[in-house]
mmCIF file of C-alpha atoms in Angstrom:
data_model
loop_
_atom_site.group_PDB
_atom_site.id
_atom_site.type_symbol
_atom_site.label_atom_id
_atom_site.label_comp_id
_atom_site.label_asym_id
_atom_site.label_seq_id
_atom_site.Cartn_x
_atom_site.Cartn_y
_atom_site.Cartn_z
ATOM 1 C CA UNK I 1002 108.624 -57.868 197.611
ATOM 2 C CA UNK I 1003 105.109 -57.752 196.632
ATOM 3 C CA UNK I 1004 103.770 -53.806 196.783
ATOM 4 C CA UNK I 1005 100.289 -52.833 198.631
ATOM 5 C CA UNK I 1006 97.722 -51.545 196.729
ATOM 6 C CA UNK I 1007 96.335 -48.587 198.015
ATOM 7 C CA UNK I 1008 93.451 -46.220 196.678
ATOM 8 C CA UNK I 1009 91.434 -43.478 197.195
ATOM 9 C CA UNK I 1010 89.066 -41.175 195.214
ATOM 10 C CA UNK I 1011 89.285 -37.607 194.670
ATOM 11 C CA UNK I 1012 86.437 -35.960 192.819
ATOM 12 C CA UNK I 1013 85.519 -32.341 192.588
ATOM 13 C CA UNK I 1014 87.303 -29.442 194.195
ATOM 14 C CA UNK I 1015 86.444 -30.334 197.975
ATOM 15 C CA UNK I 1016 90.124 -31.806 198.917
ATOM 16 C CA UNK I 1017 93.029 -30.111 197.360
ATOM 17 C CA UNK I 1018 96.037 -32.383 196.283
ATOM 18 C CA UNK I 1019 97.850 -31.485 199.565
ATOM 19 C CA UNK I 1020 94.990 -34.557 201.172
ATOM 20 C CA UNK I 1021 96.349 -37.001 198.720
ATOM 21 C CA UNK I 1022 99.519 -36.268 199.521
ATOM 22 C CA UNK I 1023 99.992 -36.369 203.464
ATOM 23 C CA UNK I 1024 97.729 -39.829 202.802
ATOM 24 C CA UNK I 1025 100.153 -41.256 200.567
ATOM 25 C CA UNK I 1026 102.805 -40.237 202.974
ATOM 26 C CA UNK I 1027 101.204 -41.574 205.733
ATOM 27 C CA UNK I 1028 100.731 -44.918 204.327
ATOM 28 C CA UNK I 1029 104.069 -45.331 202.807
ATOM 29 C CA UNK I 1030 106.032 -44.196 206.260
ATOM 30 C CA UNK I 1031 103.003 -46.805 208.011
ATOM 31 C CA UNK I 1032 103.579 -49.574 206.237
ATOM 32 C CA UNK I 1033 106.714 -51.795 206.075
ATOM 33 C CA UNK I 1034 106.341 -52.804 202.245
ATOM 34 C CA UNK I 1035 106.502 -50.812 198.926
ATOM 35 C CA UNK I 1036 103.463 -49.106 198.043
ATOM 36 C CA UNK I 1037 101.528 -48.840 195.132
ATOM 37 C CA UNK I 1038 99.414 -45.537 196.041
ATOM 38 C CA UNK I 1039 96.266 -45.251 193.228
ATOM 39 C CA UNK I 1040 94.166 -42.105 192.889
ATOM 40 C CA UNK I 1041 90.813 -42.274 191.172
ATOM 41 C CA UNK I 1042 90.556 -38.273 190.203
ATOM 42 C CA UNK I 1043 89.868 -35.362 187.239
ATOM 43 C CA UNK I 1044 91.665 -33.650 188.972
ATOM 44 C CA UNK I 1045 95.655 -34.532 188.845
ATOM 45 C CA UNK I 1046 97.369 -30.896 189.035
ATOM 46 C CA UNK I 1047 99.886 -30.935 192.239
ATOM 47 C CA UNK I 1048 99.853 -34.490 192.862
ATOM 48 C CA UNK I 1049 103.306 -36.027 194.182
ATOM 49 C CA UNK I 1050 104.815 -37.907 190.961
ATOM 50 C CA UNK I 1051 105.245 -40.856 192.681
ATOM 51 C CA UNK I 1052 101.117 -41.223 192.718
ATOM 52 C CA UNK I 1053 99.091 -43.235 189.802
ATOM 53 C CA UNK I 1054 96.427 -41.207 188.865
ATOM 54 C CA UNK I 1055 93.260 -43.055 187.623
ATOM 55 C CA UNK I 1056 90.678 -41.700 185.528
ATOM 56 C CA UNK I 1057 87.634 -40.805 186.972
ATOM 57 C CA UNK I 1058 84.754 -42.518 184.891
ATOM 58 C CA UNK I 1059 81.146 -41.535 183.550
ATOM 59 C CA UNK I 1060 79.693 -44.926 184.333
ATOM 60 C CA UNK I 1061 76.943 -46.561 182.359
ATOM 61 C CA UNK I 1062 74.867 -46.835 185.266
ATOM 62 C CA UNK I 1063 75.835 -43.164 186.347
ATOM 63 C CA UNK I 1064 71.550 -41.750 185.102
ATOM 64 C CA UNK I 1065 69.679 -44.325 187.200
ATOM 65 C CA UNK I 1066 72.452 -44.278 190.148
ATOM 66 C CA UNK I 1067 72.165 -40.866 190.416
ATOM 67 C CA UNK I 1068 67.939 -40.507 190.357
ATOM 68 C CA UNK I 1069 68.199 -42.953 193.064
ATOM 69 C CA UNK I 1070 70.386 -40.519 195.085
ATOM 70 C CA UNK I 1071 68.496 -37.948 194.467
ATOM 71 C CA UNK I 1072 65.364 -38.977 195.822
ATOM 72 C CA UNK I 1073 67.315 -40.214 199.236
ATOM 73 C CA UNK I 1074 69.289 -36.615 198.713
ATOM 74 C CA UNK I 1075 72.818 -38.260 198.891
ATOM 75 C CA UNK I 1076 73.841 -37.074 195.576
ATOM 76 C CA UNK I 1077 77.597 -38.411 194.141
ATOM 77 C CA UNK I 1078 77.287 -40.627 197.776
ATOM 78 C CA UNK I 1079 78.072 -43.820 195.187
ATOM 79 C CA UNK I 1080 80.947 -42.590 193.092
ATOM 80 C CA UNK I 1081 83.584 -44.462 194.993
ATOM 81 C CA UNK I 1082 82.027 -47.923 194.053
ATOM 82 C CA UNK I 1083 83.976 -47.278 190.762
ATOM 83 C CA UNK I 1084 86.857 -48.378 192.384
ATOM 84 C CA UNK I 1085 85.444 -51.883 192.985
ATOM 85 C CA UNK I 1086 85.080 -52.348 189.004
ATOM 86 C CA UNK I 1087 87.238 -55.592 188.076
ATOM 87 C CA UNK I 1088 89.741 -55.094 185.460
ATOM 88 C CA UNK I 1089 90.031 -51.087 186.929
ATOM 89 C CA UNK I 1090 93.831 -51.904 186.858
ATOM 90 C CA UNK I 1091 94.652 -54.887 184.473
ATOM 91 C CA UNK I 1092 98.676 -55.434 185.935
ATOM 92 C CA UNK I 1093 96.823 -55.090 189.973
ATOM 93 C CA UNK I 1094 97.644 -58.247 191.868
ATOM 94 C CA UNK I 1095 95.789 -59.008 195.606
ATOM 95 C CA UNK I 1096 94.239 -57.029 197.714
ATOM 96 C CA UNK I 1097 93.467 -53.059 197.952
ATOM 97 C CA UNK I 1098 93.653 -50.568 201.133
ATOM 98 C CA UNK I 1099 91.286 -47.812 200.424
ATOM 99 C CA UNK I 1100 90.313 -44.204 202.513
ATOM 100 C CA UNK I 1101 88.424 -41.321 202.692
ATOM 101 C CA UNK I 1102 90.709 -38.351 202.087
ATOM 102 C CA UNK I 1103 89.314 -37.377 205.759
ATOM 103 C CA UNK I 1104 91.542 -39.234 207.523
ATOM 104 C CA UNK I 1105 95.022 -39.026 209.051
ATOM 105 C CA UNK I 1106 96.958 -42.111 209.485
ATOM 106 C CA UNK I 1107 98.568 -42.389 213.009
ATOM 107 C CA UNK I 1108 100.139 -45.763 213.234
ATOM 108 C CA UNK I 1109 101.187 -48.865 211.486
ATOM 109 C CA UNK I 1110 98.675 -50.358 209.140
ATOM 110 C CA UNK I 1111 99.841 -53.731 208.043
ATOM 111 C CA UNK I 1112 97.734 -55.538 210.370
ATOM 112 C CA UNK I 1113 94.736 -53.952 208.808
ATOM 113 C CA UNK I 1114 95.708 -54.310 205.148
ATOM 114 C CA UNK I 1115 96.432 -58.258 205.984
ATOM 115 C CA UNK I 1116 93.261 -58.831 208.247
ATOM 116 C CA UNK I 1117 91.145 -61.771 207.423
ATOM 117 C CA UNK I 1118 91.892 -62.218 204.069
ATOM 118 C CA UNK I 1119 89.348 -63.224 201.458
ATOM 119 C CA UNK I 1120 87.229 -60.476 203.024
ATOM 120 C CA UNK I 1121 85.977 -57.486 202.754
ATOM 121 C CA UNK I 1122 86.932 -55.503 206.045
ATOM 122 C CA UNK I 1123 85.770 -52.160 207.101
ATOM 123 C CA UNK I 1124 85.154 -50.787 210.877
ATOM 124 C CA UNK I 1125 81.767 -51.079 212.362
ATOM 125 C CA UNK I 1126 80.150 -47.458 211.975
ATOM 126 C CA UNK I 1127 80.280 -45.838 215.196
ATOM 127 C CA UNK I 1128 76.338 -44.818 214.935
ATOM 128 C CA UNK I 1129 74.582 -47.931 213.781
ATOM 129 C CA UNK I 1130 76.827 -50.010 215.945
ATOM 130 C CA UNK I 1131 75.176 -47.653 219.010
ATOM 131 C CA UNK I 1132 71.893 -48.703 217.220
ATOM 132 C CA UNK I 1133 72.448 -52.329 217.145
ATOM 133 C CA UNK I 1134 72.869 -52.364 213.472
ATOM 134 C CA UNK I 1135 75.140 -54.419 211.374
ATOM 135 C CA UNK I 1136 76.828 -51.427 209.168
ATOM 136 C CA UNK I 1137 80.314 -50.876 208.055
ATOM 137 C CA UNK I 1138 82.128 -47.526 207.959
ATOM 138 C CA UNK I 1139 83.582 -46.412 204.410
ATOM 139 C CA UNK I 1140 86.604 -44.060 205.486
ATOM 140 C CA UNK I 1141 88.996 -46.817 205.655
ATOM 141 C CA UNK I 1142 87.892 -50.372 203.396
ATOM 142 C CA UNK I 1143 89.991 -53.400 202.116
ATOM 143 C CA UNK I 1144 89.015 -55.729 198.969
ATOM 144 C CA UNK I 1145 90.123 -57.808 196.562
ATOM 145 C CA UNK I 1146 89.226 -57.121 192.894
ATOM 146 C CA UNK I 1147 89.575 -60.869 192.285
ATOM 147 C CA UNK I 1148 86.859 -61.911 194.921
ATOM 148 C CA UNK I 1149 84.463 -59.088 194.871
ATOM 149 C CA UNK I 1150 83.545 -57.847 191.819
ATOM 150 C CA UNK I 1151 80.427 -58.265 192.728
ATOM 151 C CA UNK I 1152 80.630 -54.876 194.863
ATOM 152 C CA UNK I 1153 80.414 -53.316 191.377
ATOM 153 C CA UNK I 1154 78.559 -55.813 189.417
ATOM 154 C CA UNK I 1155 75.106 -55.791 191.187
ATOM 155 C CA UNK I 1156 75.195 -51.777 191.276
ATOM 156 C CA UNK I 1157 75.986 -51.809 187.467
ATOM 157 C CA UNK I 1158 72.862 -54.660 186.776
ATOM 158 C CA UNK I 1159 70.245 -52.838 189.353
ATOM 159 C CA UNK I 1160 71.528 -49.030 190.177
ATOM 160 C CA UNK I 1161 68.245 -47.984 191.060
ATOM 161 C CA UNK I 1162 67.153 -50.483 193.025
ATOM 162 C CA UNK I 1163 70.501 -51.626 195.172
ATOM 163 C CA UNK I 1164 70.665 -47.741 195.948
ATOM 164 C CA UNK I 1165 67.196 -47.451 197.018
ATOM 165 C CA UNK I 1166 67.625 -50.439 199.244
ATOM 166 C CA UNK I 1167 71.113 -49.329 200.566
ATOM 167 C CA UNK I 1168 69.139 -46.182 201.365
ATOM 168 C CA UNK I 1169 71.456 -44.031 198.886
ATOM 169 C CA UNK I 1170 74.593 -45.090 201.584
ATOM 170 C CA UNK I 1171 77.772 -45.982 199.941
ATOM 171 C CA UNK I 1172 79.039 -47.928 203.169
ATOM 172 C CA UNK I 1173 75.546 -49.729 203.694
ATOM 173 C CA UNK I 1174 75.559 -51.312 199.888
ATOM 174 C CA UNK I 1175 79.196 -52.221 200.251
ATOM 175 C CA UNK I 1176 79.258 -53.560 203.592
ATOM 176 C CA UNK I 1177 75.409 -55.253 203.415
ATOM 177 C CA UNK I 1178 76.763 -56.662 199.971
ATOM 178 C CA UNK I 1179 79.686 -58.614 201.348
ATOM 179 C CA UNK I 1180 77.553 -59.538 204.508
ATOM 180 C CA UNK I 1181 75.100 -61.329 202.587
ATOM 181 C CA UNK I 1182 77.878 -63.452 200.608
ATOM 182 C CA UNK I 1183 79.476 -63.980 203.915
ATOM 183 C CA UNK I 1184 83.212 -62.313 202.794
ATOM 184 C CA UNK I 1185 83.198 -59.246 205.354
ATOM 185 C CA UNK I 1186 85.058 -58.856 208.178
ATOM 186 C CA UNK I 1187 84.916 -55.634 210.818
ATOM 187 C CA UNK I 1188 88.332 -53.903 211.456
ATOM 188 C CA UNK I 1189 89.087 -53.405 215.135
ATOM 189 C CA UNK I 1190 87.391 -50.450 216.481
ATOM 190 C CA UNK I 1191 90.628 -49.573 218.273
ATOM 191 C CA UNK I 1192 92.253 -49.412 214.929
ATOM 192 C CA UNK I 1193 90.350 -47.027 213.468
ATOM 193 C CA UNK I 1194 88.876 -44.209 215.539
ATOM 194 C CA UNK I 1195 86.897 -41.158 215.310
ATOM 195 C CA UNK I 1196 88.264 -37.222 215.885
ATOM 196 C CA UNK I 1197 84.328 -36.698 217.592
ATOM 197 C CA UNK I 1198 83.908 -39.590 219.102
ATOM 198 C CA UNK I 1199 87.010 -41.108 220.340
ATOM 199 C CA UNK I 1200 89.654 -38.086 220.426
ATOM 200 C CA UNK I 1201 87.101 -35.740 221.373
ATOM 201 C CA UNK I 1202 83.728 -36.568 222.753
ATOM 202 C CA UNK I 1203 81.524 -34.312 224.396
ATOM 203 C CA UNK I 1204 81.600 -33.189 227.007
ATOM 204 C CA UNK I 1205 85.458 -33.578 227.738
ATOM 205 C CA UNK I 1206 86.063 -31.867 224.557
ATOM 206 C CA UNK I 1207 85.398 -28.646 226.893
ATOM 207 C CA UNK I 1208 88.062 -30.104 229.806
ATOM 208 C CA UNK I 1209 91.345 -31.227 227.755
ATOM 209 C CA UNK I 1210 92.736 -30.976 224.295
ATOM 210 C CA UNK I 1211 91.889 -33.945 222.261
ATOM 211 C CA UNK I 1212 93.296 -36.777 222.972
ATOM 212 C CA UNK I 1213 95.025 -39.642 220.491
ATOM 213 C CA UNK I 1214 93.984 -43.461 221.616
ATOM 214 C CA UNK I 1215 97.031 -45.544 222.229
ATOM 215 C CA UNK I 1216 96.058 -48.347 219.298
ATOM 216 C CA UNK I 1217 94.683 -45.983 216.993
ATOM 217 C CA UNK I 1218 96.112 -46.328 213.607
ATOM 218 C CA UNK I 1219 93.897 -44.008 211.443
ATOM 219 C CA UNK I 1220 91.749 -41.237 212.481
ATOM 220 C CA UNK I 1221 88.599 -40.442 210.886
ATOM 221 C CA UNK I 1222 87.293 -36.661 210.803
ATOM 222 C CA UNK I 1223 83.639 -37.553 209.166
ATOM 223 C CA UNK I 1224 81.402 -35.014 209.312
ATOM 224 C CA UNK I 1225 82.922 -32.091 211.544
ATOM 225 C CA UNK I 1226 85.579 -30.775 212.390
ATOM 226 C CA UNK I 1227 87.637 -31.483 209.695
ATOM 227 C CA UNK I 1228 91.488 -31.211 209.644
ATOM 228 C CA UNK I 1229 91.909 -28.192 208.878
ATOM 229 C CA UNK I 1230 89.229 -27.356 211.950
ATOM 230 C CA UNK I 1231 90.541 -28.847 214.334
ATOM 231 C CA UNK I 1232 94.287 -27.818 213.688
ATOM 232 C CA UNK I 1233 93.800 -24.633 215.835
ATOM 233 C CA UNK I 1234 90.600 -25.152 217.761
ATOM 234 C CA UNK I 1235 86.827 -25.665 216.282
ATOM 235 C CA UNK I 1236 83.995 -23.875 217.612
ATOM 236 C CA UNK I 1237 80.959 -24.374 214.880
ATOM 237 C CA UNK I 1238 79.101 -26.729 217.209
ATOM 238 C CA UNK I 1239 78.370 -26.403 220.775
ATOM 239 C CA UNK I 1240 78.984 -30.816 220.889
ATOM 240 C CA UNK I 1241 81.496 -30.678 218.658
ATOM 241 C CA UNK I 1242 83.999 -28.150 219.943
ATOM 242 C CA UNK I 1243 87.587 -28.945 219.691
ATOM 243 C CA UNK I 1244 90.209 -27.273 221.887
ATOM 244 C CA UNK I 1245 93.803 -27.007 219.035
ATOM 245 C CA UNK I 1246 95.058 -30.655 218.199
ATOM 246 C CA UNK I 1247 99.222 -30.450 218.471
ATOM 247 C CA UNK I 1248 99.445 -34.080 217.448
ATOM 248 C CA UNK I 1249 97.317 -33.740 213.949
ATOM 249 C CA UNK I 1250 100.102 -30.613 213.268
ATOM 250 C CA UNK I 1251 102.554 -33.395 214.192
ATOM 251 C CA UNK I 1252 100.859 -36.505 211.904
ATOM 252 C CA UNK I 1253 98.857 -35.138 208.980
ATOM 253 C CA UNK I 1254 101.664 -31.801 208.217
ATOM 254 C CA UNK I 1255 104.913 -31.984 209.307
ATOM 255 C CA UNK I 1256 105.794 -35.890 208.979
ATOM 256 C CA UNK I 1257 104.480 -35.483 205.626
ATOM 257 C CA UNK I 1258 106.542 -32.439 205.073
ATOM 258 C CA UNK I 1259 109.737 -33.905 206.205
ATOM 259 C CA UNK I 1260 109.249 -37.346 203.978
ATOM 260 C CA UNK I 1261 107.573 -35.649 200.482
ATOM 261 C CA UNK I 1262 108.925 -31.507 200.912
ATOM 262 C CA UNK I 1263 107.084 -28.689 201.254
ATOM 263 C CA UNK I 1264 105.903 -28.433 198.322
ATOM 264 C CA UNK I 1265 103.910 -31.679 197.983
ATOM 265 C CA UNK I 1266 102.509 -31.133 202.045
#
């Protein structure tokens, strides 16, 4: 049986190795094929062993990319667009599953990874869908290396100007990119969900412990609370406070515990 490639990209000291971990135990105990878990990092101390660490490149385009960022002051906002280089992993066959490390994965995901293929997929961001705005969100994306290279090859011919123009926003160039060629596809919004909006939205947040939607098969904690926030209650924002969350102890700790050890969750 044919594994599913999954990535992700861990740069910096941000996300320890325990967030690759409970990710790459969440897929493999949400999936019902082998996995081939990939993680784009510099940073490989305390990584389970069963996880394929990829070198995090310098790329050639890295000066102009980055004076473009700076001037819409989203600096390193474009390093995961390395993982759409062709050839990244010569023996990779079909598709890959990428996230965010700032998610938790909930429930079964092969309906994602097998949506529309030929595309690329990503949910509709929750704020420029409210705007009326035709934007993808970047926690949770699926491509094919074969069929859109050119996710990495029009960044690496014009870095300035495709990041000026995608407004220095990872998720605009990538999703605007595929929209133009006609290749991208929007994951169900009941798929993939958001802690602030759709576990805990103001001003319920204040009533009831958040809440876990029925269909939800990843959960995205952009911006804040984190995790690690909203484990035992979050009170750094008057909109976005969070009563404790018993079912992210339950997904994102101890199922990963019980499949990988203690010591890798």
């Amino acid at each position: 049986m044919t594994a599913i490639n999954i990535m992700c990209i861990k740069w910096g000291t941000l996300f320890g190795p325990e967030y690759v971990n409970r990710l790459y135990s969440g897929v493999r105990r949400n999936l019902s094929r082998p996995v081939r878990f990939m993680v784009m990092t510099e940073h490989a101390e305390g990584l389970h062993p069963d996880i394929e660490v990829l070198d995090l490149p310098v790329e050639p385009y890295a000066e102009p990319m980055n004076a473009a960022l700076a001037v819409a002051n989203r600096q390193g906002a474009m390093r995961k667009t390395s993982l759409f280089r062709p050839g990244l992993v010569p023996d990779l066959e079909g598709p890959v599953l990428g996230f965010d490390l700032d998610v938790v994965i909930t429930g079964g995901l092969d309906e994602i990874h097998d949506l529309a293929p030929g595309t690329v997929a990503m949910r509709h961001d929750w704020t420029e869908k409210r705007k009326g705005r035709p934007t993808g969100h970047g926690s949770v994306f699926r491509f094919d290396p074969a069929l859109h290279g050119f996710l990495y090859e029009d960044l690496a011919a014009n870095p300035y100007e495709e990041v000026e123009k995608a407004r220095g926003s990872e998720q605009r160039y990538t999703s605007h990119k595929a929209m133009d060629r006609g290749v991208f596809t929007y994951i169900p919004g009941e798929w993939v969900v958001s802690f602030k909006y759709d576990c805990n939205p103001f001003p319920g947040n204040y009533l009831h412990a958040p809440r876990l939607p029925a269909e939800a098969r990843v959960v995205c904690f952009h911006g804040r609370p984190k995790m690690t926030d909203a484990l035992s209650g979050y009170t750094g924002s008057f909109i976005r406070y969070s009563k404790p969350c018993e079912w992210l102890q339950e997904h994102w700790i101890d199922r990963a515990r019980a499949d990988l050890g203690a010591d890798w969750a």
